[in-house]
Amino acid sequence: MLDWQDIQIFLEVARSERLTDAARRLGLDHSTLSRRTRRFEQTLNTQLFERSTHGYHLTEAGQQLLAHAEEMARHAFEAGESLTDKNHQISGQIRLGVTEGFGTWVIAPLLSAFCSRHPGVTLDLLALPRVVNLSRHEADLAITVERPVSPGLVISRLCDYRLRLYGSEGYLARHGRPGRLAELGEHRLVGYVDDLIFSEQLSYLEPLLDPAVIGHPGPHFAMRSTSVTTQHAACLHGAGLAVLPCFMASASEALVNVLEEEVAIDRQFWITARQEQRRLARVRLLWDFLREALEANRGFLMGETRTLTVPAPASNTE
């Protein structure tokens, strides 16, 4: 007979791939977790993990067990939710993962109304410059710039948004305003660190910097960062020109849209959740709230208006 606690430990180590991270999540010390993992393997007479300095990675046997363990965890979760009737209550915790810029500039302001309407719900907003991993249970809901492909997820296109090229008034006064793409080779730019971009959807500048168009030498990157918020700050203070989401740049009168006719980049955000989480009333409620609030702000996201419309707080609807 398998011990359910051993299965839970196995799942956390498999999801985290690092013993220290799993130990922290489980509330165990590193040595205890290592010992219990090895004891579980001895009980099964099977090696479940390949151990290296890079972490714990599943063996073929471990992959086979993972499928069964995930199914067991799903049934246990649904049973607990059903028995305690939590899935019918508008209360509890929701963890929402979202990209840093969108989470900071759009989602956080919108969620103020949701929090006001549903005080029984606690929201954890993970606004990060990376993709939140739902399969490792890092969040209940995720908003991503790429359509997820993992099985077992409920996925929906959330909204479109537009990016344009911006420069500060100070920068343009010192360096001039480019009149066409070919002149970008004469300007300083702000962008992402190429080898640390977490999604190809963020490679905005590459199509604009075709050597055949801008000539040689190419543009000079005054600053590069993994954070779009940092790029925004650098651009605002005159470091160079930057491709920024309209929902960020429109907040500042000091940023000027340049090459408006030539640079208009459209992207999408996707919302996703694991199937068992999507069934929870509080998660469905947040899912629907975000879709409605962002649909009402389509003009803002596409750079057609400069003001985010935040839903008015309402009386408690629970």
Short mmCIF file of C-alpha atoms in Angstrom, two decimals:
data_model
loop_
_atom_site.label_atom_id
_atom_site.label_comp_id
_atom_site.label_asym_id
_atom_site.label_seq_id
_atom_site.Cartn_x
_atom_site.Cartn_y
_atom_site.Cartn_z
CA MET A 1 0.00 0.00 0.00
CA LEU A 2 1.29 3.44 -0.93
CA ASP A 3 1.43 6.12 1.75
CA TRP A 4 -0.48 9.23 0.60
CA GLN A 5 2.09 11.47 2.30
CA ASP A 6 4.82 9.81 0.23
CA ILE A 7 2.82 10.53 -2.92
CA GLN A 8 2.44 14.19 -1.92
CA ILE A 9 6.18 14.46 -1.27
CA PHE A 10 6.95 12.78 -4.59
CA LEU A 11 4.63 15.22 -6.43
CA GLU A 12 6.18 18.30 -4.85
CA VAL A 13 9.74 17.20 -5.64
CA ALA A 14 8.72 16.31 -9.20
CA ARG A 15 7.07 19.71 -9.70
CA SER A 16 9.82 21.76 -8.08
CA GLU A 17 12.76 19.75 -9.44
CA ARG A 18 14.81 21.16 -6.55
CA LEU A 19 14.82 19.66 -3.07
CA THR A 20 15.22 23.02 -1.35
CA ASP A 21 12.14 24.47 -3.09
CA ALA A 22 10.06 21.37 -2.36
CA ALA A 23 11.16 21.34 1.28
CA ARG A 24 10.12 24.97 1.70
CA ARG A 25 6.68 24.32 0.19
CA LEU A 26 6.14 21.21 2.33
CA GLY A 27 7.45 22.77 5.53
CA LEU A 28 10.15 20.12 5.93
CA ASP A 29 13.88 20.47 6.32
CA HIS A 30 16.14 19.48 3.44
CA SER A 31 17.62 16.38 5.06
CA THR A 32 14.21 15.00 6.12
CA LEU A 33 12.84 15.42 2.62
CA SER A 34 15.90 13.74 1.08
CA ARG A 35 15.60 10.83 3.47
CA ARG A 36 11.87 10.36 2.85
CA THR A 37 12.34 10.50 -0.91
CA ARG A 38 15.01 7.79 -0.82
CA ARG A 39 12.89 5.67 1.53
CA PHE A 40 9.96 5.92 -0.88
CA GLU A 41 12.18 4.71 -3.72
CA GLN A 42 13.35 1.81 -1.54
CA THR A 43 9.74 0.91 -0.73
CA LEU A 44 8.98 0.74 -4.45
CA ASN A 45 12.35 -0.83 -5.24
CA THR A 46 12.54 1.70 -8.08
CA GLN A 47 14.61 4.82 -8.75
CA LEU A 48 12.25 7.72 -9.35
CA PHE A 49 14.73 10.59 -9.66
CA GLU A 50 18.04 11.28 -11.34
CA ARG A 51 19.97 13.46 -8.88
CA SER A 52 22.52 16.04 -10.03
CA THR A 53 23.81 19.50 -9.16
CA HIS A 54 21.04 20.84 -11.40
CA GLY A 55 18.28 19.26 -9.33
CA TYR A 56 15.98 16.24 -9.25
CA HIS A 57 14.72 14.99 -12.61
CA LEU A 58 12.26 12.14 -13.12
CA THR A 59 13.41 8.80 -14.45
CA GLU A 60 11.18 6.86 -16.84
CA ALA A 61 9.66 5.08 -13.85
CA GLY A 62 9.16 8.43 -12.16
CA GLN A 63 7.30 9.76 -15.20
CA GLN A 64 4.99 6.75 -15.09
CA LEU A 65 4.27 7.30 -11.41
CA LEU A 66 3.73 11.03 -11.95
CA ALA A 67 0.70 10.45 -14.18
CA HIS A 68 -0.95 8.28 -11.50
CA ALA A 69 0.06 10.65 -8.69
CA GLU A 70 -1.40 13.68 -10.48
CA GLU A 71 -4.67 11.81 -10.95
CA MET A 72 -4.72 10.82 -7.27
CA ALA A 73 -4.07 14.42 -6.24
CA ARG A 74 -6.86 15.66 -8.49
CA HIS A 75 -9.38 13.24 -7.01
CA ALA A 76 -8.27 14.09 -3.46
CA PHE A 77 -8.60 17.79 -4.18
CA GLU A 78 -12.08 17.43 -5.68
CA ALA A 79 -13.23 15.22 -2.84
CA GLY A 80 -12.06 17.70 -0.25
CA GLU A 81 -13.68 20.62 -2.04
CA SER A 82 -16.95 18.74 -2.40
CA LEU A 83 -17.11 17.55 1.19
CA THR A 84 -16.40 20.96 2.68
CA ASP A 85 -18.66 22.69 0.13
CA LYS A 86 -15.90 25.20 -0.58
CA ASN A 87 -16.53 25.05 -4.31
CA HIS A 88 -19.90 26.73 -3.75
CA GLN A 89 -18.56 29.52 -1.54
CA ILE A 90 -17.23 32.83 -2.80
CA SER A 91 -14.36 32.76 -0.37
CA GLY A 92 -10.88 31.38 -0.06
CA GLN A 93 -7.59 32.09 -1.80
CA ILE A 94 -6.83 32.62 -5.49
CA ARG A 95 -3.29 32.88 -6.83
CA LEU A 96 -3.08 34.66 -10.18
CA GLY A 97 0.12 34.61 -12.21
CA VAL A 98 0.62 37.29 -14.84
CA THR A 99 3.45 38.96 -16.74
CA GLU A 100 5.07 41.81 -14.86
CA GLY A 101 4.05 44.79 -16.98
CA PHE A 102 0.45 43.73 -17.56
CA GLY A 103 0.05 42.70 -13.94
CA THR A 104 1.38 45.99 -12.60
CA TRP A 105 -0.17 48.47 -15.01
CA VAL A 106 -3.53 46.85 -15.80
CA ILE A 107 -4.50 43.82 -13.71
CA ALA A 108 -3.66 45.26 -10.27
CA PRO A 109 -5.80 48.40 -10.76
CA LEU A 110 -8.69 46.33 -12.13
CA LEU A 111 -8.57 43.88 -9.22
CA SER A 112 -9.28 46.63 -6.72
CA ALA A 113 -12.96 46.38 -7.71
CA PHE A 114 -12.95 42.58 -7.48
CA CYS A 115 -11.46 42.72 -3.97
CA SER A 116 -14.06 45.25 -2.90
CA ARG A 117 -16.92 43.15 -4.22
CA HIS A 118 -15.69 39.89 -2.73
CA PRO A 119 -13.98 40.54 0.61
CA GLY A 120 -14.05 36.82 1.43
CA VAL A 121 -11.53 36.11 -1.32
CA THR A 122 -7.79 36.58 -0.79
CA LEU A 123 -5.88 37.33 -4.01
CA ASP A 124 -2.20 36.56 -4.48
CA LEU A 125 -1.02 38.45 -7.58
CA LEU A 126 2.24 37.04 -8.97
CA ALA A 127 3.45 39.74 -11.39
CA LEU A 128 6.66 38.19 -12.71
CA PRO A 129 9.02 38.62 -15.70
CA ARG A 130 8.54 34.95 -16.60
CA VAL A 131 5.85 32.34 -17.25
CA VAL A 132 4.07 30.98 -14.19
CA ASN A 133 4.03 27.18 -14.21
CA LEU A 134 0.53 25.85 -13.50
CA SER A 135 1.66 22.22 -13.70
CA ARG A 136 3.85 22.88 -10.65
CA HIS A 137 0.89 24.48 -8.88
CA GLU A 138 2.55 27.90 -8.74
CA ALA A 139 -0.84 29.52 -9.34
CA ASP A 140 -4.55 28.79 -9.85
CA LEU A 141 -4.88 31.05 -12.89
CA ALA A 142 -2.29 32.37 -15.31
CA ILE A 143 -2.26 35.13 -17.92
CA THR A 144 0.41 34.54 -20.56
CA VAL A 145 1.67 36.08 -23.79
CA GLU A 146 1.76 32.70 -25.54
CA ARG A 147 -1.02 30.15 -25.85
CA PRO A 148 -0.15 27.32 -23.42
CA VAL A 149 0.16 23.83 -24.87
CA SER A 150 0.19 21.69 -21.73
CA PRO A 151 -2.56 19.06 -21.46
CA GLY A 152 -5.22 19.29 -18.77
CA LEU A 153 -5.62 23.07 -19.04
CA VAL A 154 -8.64 25.23 -19.81
CA ILE A 155 -7.41 27.97 -22.17
CA SER A 156 -9.09 31.07 -23.59
CA ARG A 157 -7.92 34.13 -25.50
CA LEU A 158 -8.26 36.96 -23.02
CA CYS A 159 -7.56 40.16 -24.98
CA ASP A 160 -5.43 41.84 -27.63
CA TYR A 161 -2.99 44.66 -26.95
CA ARG A 162 -0.74 46.90 -29.03
CA LEU A 163 2.85 48.05 -28.69
CA ARG A 164 4.44 51.12 -30.29
CA LEU A 165 7.81 52.83 -30.37
CA TYR A 166 8.29 55.59 -27.78
CA GLY A 167 10.88 58.14 -26.75
CA SER A 168 10.92 60.74 -24.02
CA GLU A 169 10.63 64.43 -24.86
CA GLY A 170 14.10 64.94 -23.42
CA TYR A 171 15.66 62.22 -25.56
CA LEU A 172 14.01 63.48 -28.74
CA ALA A 173 15.14 67.04 -28.00
CA ARG A 174 18.76 65.84 -27.75
CA HIS A 175 18.84 63.23 -30.53
CA GLY A 176 16.05 64.23 -32.89
CA ARG A 177 12.93 62.33 -33.88
CA PRO A 178 13.30 59.50 -36.42
CA GLY A 179 11.14 60.00 -39.48
CA ARG A 180 11.43 56.47 -40.86
CA LEU A 181 12.64 53.02 -39.85
CA ALA A 182 15.93 53.42 -41.69
CA GLU A 183 16.90 56.14 -39.19
CA LEU A 184 16.79 53.79 -36.18
CA GLY A 185 20.42 52.94 -36.89
CA GLU A 186 21.28 56.45 -35.72
CA HIS A 187 19.49 56.09 -32.38
CA ARG A 188 20.00 54.59 -28.94
CA LEU A 189 17.55 51.83 -28.03
CA VAL A 190 16.21 50.16 -24.89
CA GLY A 191 15.11 46.52 -25.10
CA TYR A 192 15.24 42.97 -23.75
CA VAL A 193 18.33 40.89 -23.05
CA ASP A 194 18.12 38.57 -26.07
CA ASP A 195 19.20 35.31 -24.46
CA LEU A 196 16.94 35.86 -21.41
CA ILE A 197 13.67 36.56 -23.23
CA PHE A 198 11.15 34.10 -21.78
CA SER A 199 8.84 34.23 -24.83
CA GLU A 200 9.40 34.76 -28.54
CA GLN A 201 6.34 37.01 -28.44
CA LEU A 202 8.56 39.60 -26.72
CA SER A 203 11.06 39.85 -29.59
CA TYR A 204 9.53 43.11 -30.75
CA LEU A 205 12.60 44.92 -32.02
CA GLU A 206 14.16 42.20 -34.18
CA PRO A 207 11.79 42.67 -37.16
CA LEU A 208 12.38 46.44 -37.02
CA LEU A 209 16.17 46.18 -37.11
CA ASP A 210 16.64 44.50 -40.49
CA PRO A 211 20.16 45.50 -41.64
CA ALA A 212 18.84 45.84 -45.17
CA VAL A 213 16.53 48.61 -43.90
CA ILE A 214 18.54 50.45 -41.26
CA GLY A 215 21.98 49.83 -42.78
CA HIS A 216 25.27 49.46 -40.93
CA PRO A 217 26.34 49.99 -38.28
CA GLY A 218 23.20 48.85 -36.51
CA PRO A 219 21.50 50.65 -33.63
CA HIS A 220 23.18 51.00 -30.28
CA PHE A 221 21.43 49.50 -27.26
CA ALA A 222 21.93 51.96 -24.45
CA MET A 223 20.28 49.59 -21.98
CA ARG A 224 18.78 46.11 -21.99
CA SER A 225 16.71 44.53 -19.23
CA THR A 226 14.64 41.43 -18.51
CA SER A 227 11.98 43.75 -17.06
CA VAL A 228 9.61 45.77 -19.25
CA THR A 229 8.96 48.03 -16.25
CA THR A 230 12.68 48.80 -16.13
CA GLN A 231 12.66 49.46 -19.87
CA HIS A 232 9.78 51.87 -19.39
CA ALA A 233 11.65 53.74 -16.66
CA ALA A 234 14.83 53.92 -18.77
CA CYS A 235 12.92 55.23 -21.78
CA LEU A 236 11.02 57.75 -19.66
CA HIS A 237 14.31 59.15 -18.34
CA GLY A 238 15.87 59.52 -21.77
CA ALA A 239 18.07 56.43 -22.16
CA GLY A 240 16.74 55.69 -25.64
CA LEU A 241 13.80 54.64 -27.77
CA ALA A 242 11.80 51.58 -26.64
CA VAL A 243 8.97 49.41 -27.90
CA LEU A 244 6.43 49.50 -25.08
CA PRO A 245 2.83 48.37 -24.58
CA CYS A 246 0.44 51.26 -25.10
CA PHE A 247 -1.15 50.46 -21.74
CA MET A 248 2.15 51.40 -20.06
CA ALA A 249 3.32 54.32 -22.21
CA SER A 250 -0.04 56.12 -22.24
CA ALA A 251 0.27 56.76 -18.52
CA SER A 252 2.99 59.35 -19.11
CA GLU A 253 2.60 62.55 -21.07
CA ALA A 254 6.41 62.72 -21.30
CA LEU A 255 6.59 59.72 -23.66
CA VAL A 256 6.07 60.43 -27.35
CA ASN A 257 4.91 57.87 -29.91
CA VAL A 258 7.35 57.89 -32.85
CA LEU A 259 7.10 56.21 -36.25
CA GLU A 260 3.39 55.83 -35.61
CA GLU A 261 2.62 54.79 -39.18
CA GLU A 262 5.37 52.14 -39.32
CA VAL A 263 5.46 50.59 -35.85
CA ALA A 264 2.26 49.00 -34.52
CA ILE A 265 2.74 45.53 -33.04
CA ASP A 266 -0.32 43.54 -31.97
CA ARG A 267 -0.10 40.72 -29.44
CA GLN A 268 -2.52 38.68 -27.33
CA PHE A 269 -2.89 37.62 -23.73
CA TRP A 270 -4.25 34.16 -22.86
CA ILE A 271 -5.93 33.09 -19.64
CA THR A 272 -5.59 29.52 -18.43
CA ALA A 273 -6.24 27.28 -15.44
CA ARG A 274 -6.05 23.62 -14.58
CA GLN A 275 -9.39 21.91 -15.13
CA GLU A 276 -9.99 21.14 -11.45
CA GLN A 277 -9.26 24.75 -10.42
CA ARG A 278 -11.48 26.16 -13.16
CA ARG A 279 -14.46 24.39 -11.58
CA LEU A 280 -14.15 26.39 -8.35
CA ALA A 281 -16.73 29.16 -8.03
CA ARG A 282 -14.19 31.76 -6.88
CA VAL A 283 -11.86 30.98 -9.80
CA ARG A 284 -14.69 31.11 -12.33
CA LEU A 285 -15.77 34.41 -10.83
CA LEU A 286 -12.31 35.96 -11.28
CA TRP A 287 -12.00 34.48 -14.78
CA ASP A 288 -15.29 36.10 -15.87
CA PHE A 289 -14.47 39.39 -14.12
CA LEU A 290 -11.16 39.70 -15.97
CA ARG A 291 -12.74 38.95 -19.34
CA GLU A 292 -15.45 41.58 -18.84
CA ALA A 293 -13.11 44.24 -17.45
CA LEU A 294 -10.59 43.80 -20.26
CA GLU A 295 -13.25 43.78 -22.96
CA ALA A 296 -14.42 47.14 -21.59
CA ASN A 297 -10.83 48.40 -21.93
CA ARG A 298 -10.16 47.25 -25.48
CA GLY A 299 -9.53 50.80 -26.68
CA PHE A 300 -7.02 51.41 -23.89
CA LEU A 301 -5.13 48.17 -24.59
CA MET A 302 -4.93 48.99 -28.31
CA GLY A 303 -3.63 52.51 -27.70
CA GLU A 304 -6.80 54.24 -28.86
CA THR A 305 -7.53 55.86 -25.49
CA ARG A 306 -5.21 56.93 -22.68
CA THR A 307 -7.30 56.02 -19.63
CA LEU A 308 -7.88 52.65 -17.99
CA THR A 309 -11.53 52.18 -17.02
CA VAL A 310 -11.62 50.57 -13.58
CA PRO A 311 -14.94 48.92 -12.59
CA ALA A 312 -16.64 50.71 -9.76
CA PRO A 313 -16.53 48.98 -6.38
CA ALA A 314 -19.90 47.45 -5.54
CA SER A 315 -21.66 46.26 -2.45
CA ASN A 316 -20.80 42.73 -1.35
CA THR A 317 -22.48 40.31 -3.75
CA GLU A 318 -21.65 37.17 -1.83
#
